[in-house]
Amino acid sequence: MDLLGFIIILVKVLVVFAATMITVMGMIYAERRVSAFMQGRLGPNRVGPKGLLQPIADGIKFFMKEDLIPSGADKPIFILAPAILLIPALMTFAVIPFGSSITIFGREIALQVADVNVGILYILALTSIGVYGIVLAGWSSNSKYSLLGGLRSSAQLISYELAMGLAVVSIILLAGSLRLNDIIADQQGYFLSWNVFKQPLAFIIFLVAVYAETNRLPFDLTEAEQELVGGYHTEYSSLKFAMFFLAEYANMITAAALTVTLFFGGWDVPLLDESSLGLLGAILSVLSFILKMAFFLFLFIWVRWTFPRFRYDQLMRLGWKVLLPLALVNIFLTGGYLTLTAMK
Amino acid sequence: MVDIVFWIIVGITIGSAFMVVQSKSLLYSAYALLFTFVGVTGLYVFLWADFLAVVQIVVYVGGILVLIIFGIMLTNKITSVNISHASVQKGIGGVVVLGIIGVLGYMVFITPWNQLAATEPEQTSATIGRLLMMDYLLPFEVASLLLLGALIAATTLSRKEN
């Protein structure tokens, strides 16, 4: 690999990392303000104009707090757990294309960190590693609440991973590829070519599963305050707690980006050929991606402050007896449709 | 640079595999197994087997190991049990190990290995799919039947009789 190529990749990694961090800060602010709006409060509005500096104040507070390790805790695992959760959460965004491509220094640069052949599977694989962070945190804290939270969460994650994966299979069938760029190319062109219109059932299953995967309401049983104090991160404080927090929001950002990529044409601007417009087309495609993603991030907050929490048995029933069979039926129908059209 | 990464991955794989057998606590063994699986994934990546690498994580890390850890955590008081005898019969064991190393080493040297192309293959998953669905359809179906049988058996066993 030449030096320029290496520098380009490094810049892309830094840009994506910085963008994720800034979006996390924006999400924390948005979550507090939107929830306040929904509950008829004002929310944080004193730090900076309109309270915009509140996330920075929150961050500084995390640094200043004392870092506690419970005396009965398993120390090495207790320290390792937040990192095991955070690292995969930050790695997943690498394969998601966030724009078409730009031409600088006479070479075409794709707006994506890594174009992996099996992109969609890469994301599913990394999300399954995240489970360990939660189980490890729950077990090593040596606390009943943490352990129960960790167990609940891992059962929930592996149950909904199935429904999510099977919902994605029908998209893969349509695109005929595991590469995210091919899936986007398959949806390009007219408005109705987006997968959300071709696969509405898969979209609904995927969306519900995503909320369970990111531990958000109405599926946040892992940290149900009334029962489990804080769930798996009850015993964590200071920066280690901040890492859990960061991982949760990073997962949400990736989930929103993945929803956009799989079902809403990714960076595709409807009725427009981005490649014919050069740099302008690239900027438009990035803007389109950000706009769509912002909507799904907002939807996360909206849902959180609108729906009540599920009970645990309801959660399991929904996952195994409703979503999973529906996803299988959907795959069957998609496969049947593809076979019939191929026969003609 | 690539060589350094390769040896780091080899180190992680072998080191954590050693931890799996040597650790006194069951949970530590299970967690060390996590790093072994991830290390093996790294080796697959070096062989251009991207599909296999990702499936290794999805199946072994995301499925099987989680079930093992679940089993350990849900079994009453097993997490606190310390294994007092990590190894028994050291003499005979050593002989067996040396024998296995000899056979494996011999196999490594006499096998005519496929040499990989230095560039990334155009597609990997499509080739695997074609092989599974056309050339090896019967073994594939037999394996899935076997798994289905195991699944039904497990549900029957875990059900309370009434």
Short mmCIF file of C-alpha atoms in Angstrom, two decimals:
data_model
loop_
_atom_site.label_atom_id
_atom_site.label_comp_id
_atom_site.label_asym_id
_atom_site.label_seq_id
_atom_site.Cartn_x
_atom_site.Cartn_y
_atom_site.Cartn_z
CA MET A 1 0.00 0.00 0.00
CA ASP A 2 1.36 3.40 -0.94
CA LEU A 3 1.71 6.24 1.52
CA LEU A 4 -1.07 8.36 0.05
CA GLY A 5 -3.55 5.50 0.24
CA PHE A 6 -2.59 4.94 3.86
CA ILE A 7 -3.08 8.64 4.70
CA ILE A 8 -6.47 8.67 2.96
CA ILE A 9 -7.65 5.70 5.03
CA LEU A 10 -6.34 7.31 8.21
CA VAL A 11 -8.21 10.53 7.43
CA LYS A 12 -11.40 8.59 6.75
CA VAL A 13 -11.10 6.73 10.05
CA LEU A 14 -10.56 9.98 11.93
CA VAL A 15 -13.46 11.71 10.19
CA VAL A 16 -15.86 8.86 10.95
CA PHE A 17 -14.67 8.63 14.56
CA ALA A 18 -15.00 12.39 15.11
CA ALA A 19 -18.41 12.45 13.44
CA THR A 20 -19.60 9.61 15.67
CA MET A 21 -18.40 11.40 18.80
CA ILE A 22 -20.02 14.67 17.78
CA THR A 23 -23.25 12.87 16.96
CA VAL A 24 -23.18 11.20 20.38
CA MET A 25 -22.90 14.62 22.01
CA GLY A 26 -25.72 15.90 19.83
CA MET A 27 -27.84 12.87 20.73
CA ILE A 28 -27.33 13.37 24.47
CA TYR A 29 -28.41 16.99 24.13
CA ALA A 30 -31.32 16.10 21.84
CA GLU A 31 -32.48 13.32 24.12
CA ARG A 32 -32.67 15.63 27.12
CA ARG A 33 -34.31 18.48 25.24
CA VAL A 34 -36.83 16.34 23.37
CA SER A 35 -37.80 14.38 26.46
CA ALA A 36 -38.26 17.66 28.30
CA PHE A 37 -40.42 18.97 25.47
CA MET A 38 -42.56 15.83 25.53
CA GLN A 39 -43.04 16.11 29.27
CA GLY A 40 -43.74 19.85 29.24
CA ARG A 41 -40.42 20.80 30.87
CA LEU A 42 -37.60 22.99 29.62
CA GLY A 43 -34.63 20.64 29.91
CA PRO A 44 -31.02 21.80 30.22
CA ASN A 45 -30.88 25.41 29.00
CA ARG A 46 -28.28 27.15 31.17
CA VAL A 47 -24.90 25.89 29.97
CA GLY A 48 -24.11 27.83 26.80
CA PRO A 49 -26.72 29.17 24.38
CA LYS A 50 -29.91 27.13 24.67
CA GLY A 51 -27.99 24.65 26.81
CA LEU A 52 -25.89 23.50 23.85
CA LEU A 53 -22.75 23.06 25.94
CA GLN A 54 -24.51 20.74 28.37
CA PRO A 55 -23.00 17.53 26.85
CA ILE A 56 -19.49 18.98 27.38
CA ALA A 57 -20.34 19.76 30.98
CA ASP A 58 -21.62 16.20 31.37
CA GLY A 59 -18.41 14.85 29.87
CA ILE A 60 -16.23 16.87 32.23
CA LYS A 61 -18.31 15.63 35.14
CA PHE A 62 -17.55 12.03 34.13
CA PHE A 63 -13.82 12.80 34.26
CA MET A 64 -14.05 14.38 37.69
CA LYS A 65 -16.00 11.61 39.41
CA GLU A 66 -14.28 9.05 41.57
CA ASP A 67 -13.63 5.73 39.85
CA LEU A 68 -15.04 3.06 42.16
CA ILE A 69 -14.34 -0.66 41.97
CA PRO A 70 -16.49 -2.76 44.33
CA SER A 71 -14.45 -4.79 46.81
CA GLY A 72 -15.98 -8.12 45.75
CA ALA A 73 -15.59 -7.43 42.06
CA ASP A 74 -13.48 -9.45 39.69
CA LYS A 75 -11.01 -6.66 39.00
CA PRO A 76 -9.47 -7.49 35.58
CA ILE A 77 -12.83 -8.39 34.04
CA PHE A 78 -14.52 -5.42 35.67
CA ILE A 79 -12.02 -3.11 33.95
CA LEU A 80 -12.10 -4.99 30.64
CA ALA A 81 -15.90 -5.12 30.24
CA PRO A 82 -16.62 -1.51 29.16
CA ALA A 83 -13.87 -1.72 26.53
CA ILE A 84 -15.27 -4.98 25.12
CA LEU A 85 -18.61 -3.23 24.70
CA LEU A 86 -17.25 0.05 23.32
CA ILE A 87 -14.69 -1.18 20.79
CA PRO A 88 -17.10 -3.22 18.60
CA ALA A 89 -19.65 -0.41 18.89
CA LEU A 90 -17.15 2.03 17.36
CA MET A 91 -15.87 -0.49 14.78
CA THR A 92 -19.22 -1.25 13.15
CA PHE A 93 -19.56 2.06 11.34
CA ALA A 94 -16.43 1.28 9.30
CA VAL A 95 -18.27 -0.65 6.58
CA ILE A 96 -21.22 1.72 6.15
CA PRO A 97 -20.96 3.93 3.03
CA PHE A 98 -21.92 7.48 3.99
CA GLY A 99 -21.75 9.03 0.51
CA SER A 100 -21.01 8.28 -3.12
CA SER A 101 -17.40 9.10 -4.00
CA ILE A 102 -15.19 12.12 -4.50
CA THR A 103 -12.15 12.64 -6.73
CA ILE A 104 -9.10 14.22 -5.10
CA PHE A 105 -5.44 14.03 -6.20
CA GLY A 106 -6.61 12.30 -9.38
CA ARG A 107 -7.92 9.26 -7.58
CA GLU A 108 -11.44 8.26 -6.72
CA ILE A 109 -12.11 8.03 -3.01
CA ALA A 110 -15.14 6.10 -1.84
CA LEU A 111 -16.86 7.70 1.14
CA GLN A 112 -16.62 4.60 3.28
CA VAL A 113 -13.81 3.41 5.54
CA ALA A 114 -13.65 -0.21 4.38
CA ASP A 115 -15.49 -1.82 1.49
CA VAL A 116 -15.83 -5.32 2.89
CA ASN A 117 -17.17 -8.13 0.70
CA VAL A 118 -19.36 -9.42 3.52
CA GLY A 119 -20.22 -5.99 4.95
CA ILE A 120 -23.63 -6.82 6.36
CA LEU A 121 -22.35 -9.97 8.09
CA TYR A 122 -19.44 -7.98 9.52
CA ILE A 123 -21.92 -5.71 11.29
CA LEU A 124 -23.97 -8.64 12.61
CA ALA A 125 -20.78 -10.32 13.85
CA LEU A 126 -19.53 -7.26 15.71
CA THR A 127 -22.87 -6.65 17.39
CA SER A 128 -22.71 -10.19 18.72
CA ILE A 129 -19.35 -9.46 20.36
CA GLY A 130 -20.93 -6.53 22.21
CA VAL A 131 -23.01 -8.99 24.25
CA TYR A 132 -19.86 -10.04 26.10
CA GLY A 133 -19.26 -6.53 27.42
CA ILE A 134 -22.67 -6.60 29.05
CA VAL A 135 -22.45 -10.14 30.44
CA LEU A 136 -18.92 -9.54 31.73
CA ALA A 137 -19.93 -6.28 33.38
CA GLY A 138 -22.93 -7.92 35.00
CA TRP A 139 -21.00 -10.89 36.30
CA SER A 140 -17.80 -9.18 37.45
CA SER A 141 -19.62 -6.49 39.47
CA ASN A 142 -20.57 -9.12 42.04
CA SER A 143 -23.99 -7.60 42.55
CA LYS A 144 -27.43 -9.17 42.15
CA TYR A 145 -28.80 -6.29 40.12
CA SER A 146 -25.88 -6.29 37.73
CA LEU A 147 -25.96 -10.05 37.24
CA LEU A 148 -29.70 -10.09 36.54
CA GLY A 149 -29.36 -7.15 34.17
CA GLY A 150 -26.50 -8.82 32.34
CA LEU A 151 -28.35 -12.13 31.99
CA ARG A 152 -31.53 -10.47 30.81
CA SER A 153 -29.67 -8.43 28.30
CA SER A 154 -27.71 -11.28 26.80
CA ALA A 155 -30.86 -13.42 26.46
CA GLN A 156 -32.60 -10.49 24.81
CA LEU A 157 -29.70 -9.77 22.46
CA ILE A 158 -29.30 -13.32 21.19
CA SER A 159 -33.07 -13.69 20.74
CA TYR A 160 -33.51 -10.56 18.68
CA GLU A 161 -30.30 -11.06 16.74
CA LEU A 162 -32.02 -13.98 15.01
CA ALA A 163 -35.07 -12.00 13.95
CA MET A 164 -32.83 -9.15 12.81
CA GLY A 165 -30.53 -11.43 10.82
CA LEU A 166 -33.45 -13.19 9.14
CA ALA A 167 -35.08 -9.88 8.24
CA VAL A 168 -31.81 -8.86 6.61
CA VAL A 169 -31.65 -12.15 4.65
CA SER A 170 -34.60 -11.07 2.48
CA ILE A 171 -32.74 -7.86 1.63
CA ILE A 172 -29.66 -9.91 0.74
CA LEU A 173 -31.83 -12.11 -1.49
CA LEU A 174 -33.07 -9.05 -3.38
CA ALA A 175 -29.64 -7.49 -3.82
CA GLY A 176 -27.86 -10.79 -4.42
CA SER A 177 -24.86 -9.60 -2.44
CA LEU A 178 -23.59 -9.14 1.11
CA ARG A 179 -21.73 -5.96 0.18
CA LEU A 180 -23.45 -2.82 1.43
CA ASN A 181 -22.51 -0.89 -1.71
CA ASP A 182 -24.32 -3.45 -3.85
CA ILE A 183 -27.37 -3.24 -1.61
CA ILE A 184 -27.41 0.54 -2.06
CA ALA A 185 -26.85 0.23 -5.82
CA ASP A 186 -29.81 -2.15 -5.94
CA GLN A 187 -32.08 0.51 -4.44
CA GLN A 188 -30.91 3.41 -6.58
CA GLY A 189 -33.01 5.38 -8.98
CA TYR A 190 -36.68 5.95 -8.49
CA PHE A 191 -38.24 6.56 -5.08
CA LEU A 192 -40.13 3.27 -4.94
CA SER A 193 -36.99 1.23 -5.50
CA TRP A 194 -36.06 1.65 -1.84
CA ASN A 195 -36.24 -1.59 0.08
CA VAL A 196 -38.72 -0.19 2.56
CA PHE A 197 -41.34 -0.29 -0.21
CA LYS A 198 -40.21 -3.66 -1.55
CA GLN A 199 -39.88 -5.30 1.86
CA PRO A 200 -42.21 -3.55 4.30
CA LEU A 201 -42.51 -6.61 6.56
CA ALA A 202 -38.75 -7.03 6.80
CA PHE A 203 -38.46 -3.34 7.64
CA ILE A 204 -40.91 -3.58 10.54
CA ILE A 205 -39.20 -6.70 11.94
CA PHE A 206 -35.79 -5.11 11.54
CA LEU A 207 -36.85 -1.88 13.21
CA VAL A 208 -38.33 -3.66 16.24
CA ALA A 209 -35.27 -5.90 16.53
CA VAL A 210 -32.95 -2.91 16.33
CA TYR A 211 -34.63 -1.32 19.34
CA ALA A 212 -34.13 -4.55 21.27
CA GLU A 213 -30.53 -4.85 20.11
CA THR A 214 -29.65 -1.35 21.26
CA ASN A 215 -31.38 -1.87 24.61
CA ARG A 216 -33.68 1.07 24.09
CA LEU A 217 -37.20 1.48 25.35
CA PRO A 218 -39.62 -0.26 25.00
CA PHE A 219 -37.04 -3.05 25.39
CA ASP A 220 -34.66 -1.59 27.99
CA LEU A 221 -35.25 -4.41 30.47
CA THR A 222 -31.52 -4.67 31.04
CA GLU A 223 -31.55 -1.41 32.92
CA ALA A 224 -35.14 -1.27 34.13
CA GLU A 225 -34.67 1.29 36.90
CA GLN A 226 -37.60 0.21 39.02
CA GLU A 227 -36.42 -3.40 39.24
CA LEU A 228 -32.69 -3.42 38.69
CA VAL A 229 -31.38 0.05 39.72
CA GLY A 230 -29.12 0.44 36.69
CA GLY A 231 -28.89 -3.12 35.38
CA TYR A 232 -25.48 -4.31 34.28
CA HIS A 233 -23.80 -0.96 34.94
CA THR A 234 -25.12 -0.45 38.45
CA GLU A 235 -21.65 -0.65 40.01
CA TYR A 236 -19.85 1.42 37.41
CA SER A 237 -18.93 5.04 37.89
CA SER A 238 -16.86 7.77 36.30
CA LEU A 239 -15.23 7.09 32.93
CA LYS A 240 -16.13 3.39 32.87
CA PHE A 241 -19.78 4.33 33.10
CA ALA A 242 -19.18 6.94 30.40
CA MET A 243 -17.86 4.16 28.17
CA PHE A 244 -21.10 2.20 28.56
CA PHE A 245 -23.02 5.34 27.80
CA LEU A 246 -20.90 6.05 24.74
CA ALA A 247 -21.28 2.49 23.48
CA GLU A 248 -25.06 2.68 23.78
CA TYR A 249 -25.22 5.86 21.72
CA ALA A 250 -22.61 4.64 19.21
CA ASN A 251 -24.74 1.51 18.73
CA MET A 252 -27.77 3.69 18.13
CA ILE A 253 -25.93 5.71 15.50
CA THR A 254 -24.78 2.56 13.70
CA ALA A 255 -28.28 1.11 13.92
CA ALA A 256 -29.79 4.24 12.39
CA ALA A 257 -27.15 4.24 9.65
CA LEU A 258 -27.78 0.57 8.96
CA THR A 259 -31.55 1.09 8.74
CA VAL A 260 -30.96 3.86 6.22
CA THR A 261 -28.51 1.74 4.22
CA LEU A 262 -30.65 -1.37 4.08
CA PHE A 263 -34.11 0.10 3.65
CA PHE A 264 -33.89 3.74 2.58
CA GLY A 265 -31.35 3.64 -0.23
CA GLY A 266 -28.36 4.70 1.87
CA TRP A 267 -26.88 7.94 0.54
CA ASP A 268 -29.13 7.80 -2.52
CA VAL A 269 -30.88 11.06 -3.38
CA PRO A 270 -34.19 10.15 -5.06
CA LEU A 271 -34.57 11.00 -8.76
CA LEU A 272 -30.98 12.20 -9.05
CA ASP A 273 -27.87 10.70 -10.60
CA GLU A 274 -25.15 11.63 -8.11
CA SER A 275 -22.23 10.48 -10.23
CA SER A 276 -23.05 12.94 -13.05
CA LEU A 277 -22.79 15.95 -10.73
CA GLY A 278 -19.21 15.44 -9.53
CA LEU A 279 -18.35 17.02 -6.19
CA LEU A 280 -21.82 18.52 -5.77
CA GLY A 281 -23.34 15.07 -6.16
CA ALA A 282 -21.05 13.70 -3.47
CA ILE A 283 -21.97 16.48 -1.06
CA LEU A 284 -25.66 15.97 -1.79
CA SER A 285 -25.34 12.25 -1.17
CA VAL A 286 -23.66 12.82 2.22
CA LEU A 287 -26.33 15.35 3.15
CA SER A 288 -29.05 12.91 2.14
CA PHE A 289 -27.46 10.22 4.29
CA ILE A 290 -27.15 12.54 7.31
CA LEU A 291 -30.74 13.71 6.93
CA LYS A 292 -32.17 10.19 6.79
CA MET A 293 -29.99 9.12 9.71
CA ALA A 294 -31.08 12.12 11.77
CA PHE A 295 -34.68 11.08 11.30
CA PHE A 296 -34.03 7.59 12.66
CA LEU A 297 -32.00 8.95 15.55
CA PHE A 298 -34.93 11.21 16.38
CA LEU A 299 -37.25 8.21 16.10
CA PHE A 300 -35.17 6.49 18.80
CA ILE A 301 -35.81 9.37 21.19
CA TRP A 302 -39.43 9.72 20.13
CA VAL A 303 -40.16 6.04 20.78
CA ARG A 304 -38.30 6.07 24.07
CA TRP A 305 -40.45 8.78 25.57
CA THR A 306 -43.72 7.51 24.09
CA PHE A 307 -43.94 3.78 24.80
CA PRO A 308 -44.06 1.95 28.14
CA ARG A 309 -41.64 -0.88 28.88
CA PHE A 310 -42.41 -4.46 27.91
CA ARG A 311 -42.55 -7.21 30.50
CA TYR A 312 -39.83 -9.82 30.15
CA ASP A 313 -42.10 -12.70 29.10
CA GLN A 314 -43.83 -10.40 26.59
CA LEU A 315 -40.46 -9.51 25.18
CA MET A 316 -39.47 -13.13 24.71
CA ARG A 317 -42.85 -14.05 23.26
CA LEU A 318 -42.67 -11.20 20.75
CA GLY A 319 -39.17 -12.19 19.69
CA TRP A 320 -39.57 -15.94 19.34
CA LYS A 321 -43.25 -16.42 18.53
CA VAL A 322 -44.04 -13.36 16.43
CA LEU A 323 -40.96 -11.80 14.85
CA LEU A 324 -39.04 -14.98 14.09
CA PRO A 325 -41.88 -16.84 12.27
CA LEU A 326 -42.80 -13.63 10.43
CA ALA A 327 -39.21 -13.22 9.27
CA LEU A 328 -39.12 -16.83 8.06
CA VAL A 329 -42.40 -16.36 6.16
CA ASN A 330 -40.95 -13.22 4.62
CA ILE A 331 -37.86 -15.07 3.43
CA PHE A 332 -40.06 -17.79 1.96
CA LEU A 333 -42.21 -15.26 0.10
CA THR A 334 -39.17 -13.34 -1.18
CA GLY A 335 -37.49 -16.54 -2.32
CA GLY A 336 -40.68 -17.70 -4.04
CA TYR A 337 -41.11 -14.35 -5.79
CA LEU A 338 -37.51 -14.35 -7.00
CA THR A 339 -37.82 -17.92 -8.30
CA LEU A 340 -41.04 -17.11 -10.16
CA THR A 341 -39.59 -14.00 -11.79
CA ALA A 342 -36.43 -15.88 -12.72
CA MET A 343 -38.48 -18.61 -14.43
CA LYS A 344 -40.23 -16.19 -16.79
CA MET B 1 3.94 -4.69 9.00
CA VAL B 2 1.55 -7.45 7.84
CA ASP B 3 3.92 -10.02 9.33
CA ILE B 4 3.87 -8.30 12.72
CA VAL B 5 0.06 -8.29 12.74
CA PHE B 6 0.05 -11.96 11.77
CA TRP B 7 2.35 -12.94 14.65
CA ILE B 8 0.35 -10.86 17.12
CA ILE B 9 -2.80 -12.73 16.06
CA VAL B 10 -1.00 -16.07 16.35
CA GLY B 11 0.17 -15.04 19.81
CA ILE B 12 -3.35 -14.11 20.91
CA THR B 13 -4.77 -17.37 19.58
CA ILE B 14 -2.23 -19.69 21.18
CA GLY B 15 -1.88 -17.68 24.39
CA SER B 16 -5.60 -17.56 25.04
CA ALA B 17 -6.01 -21.23 24.09
CA PHE B 18 -3.39 -22.00 26.74
CA MET B 19 -5.39 -19.89 29.21
CA VAL B 20 -8.51 -21.94 28.40
CA VAL B 21 -6.89 -25.16 29.59
CA GLN B 22 -4.80 -23.68 32.39
CA SER B 23 -7.28 -21.36 34.09
CA LYS B 24 -8.61 -22.49 37.45
CA SER B 25 -11.95 -20.73 37.06
CA LEU B 26 -14.50 -21.98 34.55
CA LEU B 27 -15.66 -18.52 33.59
CA TYR B 28 -12.10 -17.36 32.94
CA SER B 29 -11.66 -20.34 30.64
CA ALA B 30 -14.83 -19.41 28.78
CA TYR B 31 -13.68 -15.82 28.38
CA ALA B 32 -10.25 -16.90 27.21
CA LEU B 33 -12.03 -19.01 24.59
CA LEU B 34 -13.56 -15.78 23.28
CA PHE B 35 -10.09 -14.48 22.40
CA THR B 36 -9.13 -17.82 20.84
CA PHE B 37 -12.14 -17.62 18.53
CA VAL B 38 -11.35 -14.03 17.62
CA GLY B 39 -7.73 -15.02 16.93
CA VAL B 40 -8.85 -17.83 14.61
CA THR B 41 -11.02 -15.25 12.82
CA GLY B 42 -7.89 -13.21 12.26
CA LEU B 43 -6.17 -16.24 10.69
CA TYR B 44 -9.13 -16.69 8.33
CA VAL B 45 -8.79 -13.07 7.27
CA PHE B 46 -5.16 -13.70 6.34
CA LEU B 47 -6.38 -16.55 4.09
CA TRP B 48 -8.76 -14.16 2.25
CA ALA B 49 -11.64 -16.17 3.71
CA ASP B 50 -13.74 -13.17 4.72
CA PHE B 51 -17.05 -15.04 4.74
CA LEU B 52 -15.67 -17.82 6.90
CA ALA B 53 -14.10 -15.29 9.27
CA VAL B 54 -17.36 -13.47 9.84
CA VAL B 55 -19.36 -16.68 10.18
CA GLN B 56 -16.79 -17.87 12.74
CA ILE B 57 -17.65 -14.83 14.87
CA VAL B 58 -21.41 -15.04 14.32
CA VAL B 59 -21.64 -18.74 15.10
CA TYR B 60 -18.92 -19.42 17.65
CA VAL B 61 -18.61 -16.10 19.44
CA GLY B 62 -22.19 -14.90 19.04
CA GLY B 63 -23.88 -18.25 19.54
CA ILE B 64 -22.02 -21.18 21.01
CA LEU B 65 -19.82 -19.36 23.50
CA VAL B 66 -22.74 -17.28 24.79
CA LEU B 67 -24.60 -20.53 25.45
CA ILE B 68 -21.56 -21.95 27.27
CA ILE B 69 -21.33 -18.85 29.46
CA PHE B 70 -25.07 -18.99 30.06
CA GLY B 71 -24.73 -22.60 31.11
CA ILE B 72 -21.96 -21.72 33.56
CA MET B 73 -23.70 -18.69 34.99
CA LEU B 74 -27.08 -20.33 35.40
CA THR B 75 -25.71 -23.48 37.01
CA ASN B 76 -25.92 -22.97 40.72
CA LYS B 77 -22.62 -22.10 42.42
CA ILE B 78 -20.50 -23.50 39.61
CA THR B 79 -18.86 -20.13 38.99
CA SER B 80 -17.20 -20.18 42.39
CA VAL B 81 -15.93 -23.75 42.07
CA ASN B 82 -12.18 -23.84 41.66
CA ILE B 83 -10.77 -26.71 39.70
CA SER B 84 -8.24 -28.20 42.08
CA HIS B 85 -6.60 -30.63 39.69
CA ALA B 86 -5.86 -28.87 36.45
CA SER B 87 -4.16 -31.93 35.05
CA VAL B 88 -3.90 -35.59 36.04
CA GLN B 89 -1.83 -38.44 34.60
CA LYS B 90 0.92 -36.11 33.44
CA GLY B 91 3.23 -38.86 32.24
CA ILE B 92 0.81 -40.68 29.91
CA GLY B 93 -0.66 -37.33 28.85
CA GLY B 94 2.79 -36.10 27.83
CA VAL B 95 3.38 -39.19 25.69
CA VAL B 96 0.01 -38.77 23.97
CA VAL B 97 0.68 -35.07 23.35
CA LEU B 98 4.09 -35.81 21.84
CA GLY B 99 2.52 -38.45 19.61
CA ILE B 100 -0.16 -36.05 18.39
CA ILE B 101 2.42 -33.33 17.75
CA GLY B 102 4.48 -35.84 15.75
CA VAL B 103 1.54 -36.95 13.59
CA LEU B 104 0.32 -33.39 13.02
CA GLY B 105 3.81 -32.14 12.20
CA TYR B 106 4.31 -34.99 9.73
CA MET B 107 0.97 -34.17 8.11
CA VAL B 108 1.90 -30.49 7.80
CA PHE B 109 5.07 -31.34 5.91
CA ILE B 110 3.74 -34.04 3.55
CA THR B 111 0.49 -32.27 2.58
CA PRO B 112 0.68 -30.43 -0.76
CA TRP B 113 -0.78 -27.06 0.32
CA ASN B 114 -2.75 -24.84 -2.01
CA GLN B 115 -0.86 -21.63 -2.65
CA LEU B 116 -3.07 -18.56 -2.31
CA ALA B 117 -3.15 -15.74 -4.79
CA ALA B 118 -1.62 -12.55 -3.46
CA THR B 119 -4.64 -10.47 -4.41
CA GLU B 120 -8.14 -10.51 -2.96
CA PRO B 121 -10.47 -12.95 -4.77
CA GLU B 122 -13.38 -11.30 -6.56
CA GLN B 123 -16.09 -13.09 -4.58
CA THR B 124 -16.02 -15.64 -1.81
CA SER B 125 -19.53 -16.11 -0.48
CA ALA B 126 -21.02 -16.82 -3.92
CA THR B 127 -18.56 -19.67 -4.50
CA ILE B 128 -19.31 -21.18 -1.10
CA GLY B 129 -23.04 -20.90 -1.76
CA ARG B 130 -22.74 -22.58 -5.13
CA LEU B 131 -20.70 -25.43 -3.66
CA LEU B 132 -23.12 -25.97 -0.77
CA MET B 133 -26.26 -25.82 -2.89
CA MET B 134 -25.02 -27.86 -5.86
CA ASP B 135 -22.00 -30.07 -5.27
CA TYR B 136 -22.49 -30.82 -1.58
CA LEU B 137 -26.27 -30.54 -1.28
CA LEU B 138 -26.77 -33.97 0.30
CA PRO B 139 -24.23 -33.56 3.16
CA PHE B 140 -25.60 -30.06 3.74
CA GLU B 141 -29.16 -31.35 4.10
CA VAL B 142 -28.08 -34.28 6.28
CA ALA B 143 -26.27 -31.90 8.62
CA SER B 144 -29.34 -29.66 8.88
CA LEU B 145 -31.55 -32.69 9.64
CA LEU B 146 -29.13 -33.73 12.35
CA LEU B 147 -29.26 -30.27 13.90
CA LEU B 148 -33.06 -30.23 13.73
CA GLY B 149 -33.14 -33.59 15.50
CA ALA B 150 -30.86 -32.27 18.23
CA LEU B 151 -33.05 -29.20 18.60
CA ILE B 152 -36.24 -31.23 19.04
CA ALA B 153 -34.47 -33.58 21.45
CA ALA B 154 -33.27 -30.65 23.57
CA THR B 155 -36.78 -29.18 23.80
CA THR B 156 -38.23 -32.56 24.75
CA LEU B 157 -35.61 -33.07 27.46
CA SER B 158 -36.01 -29.62 28.99
CA ARG B 159 -39.79 -29.81 29.11
CA LYS B 160 -41.42 -30.52 32.44
CA GLU B 161 -43.47 -33.67 32.50
CA ASN B 162 -47.09 -33.27 33.42
#
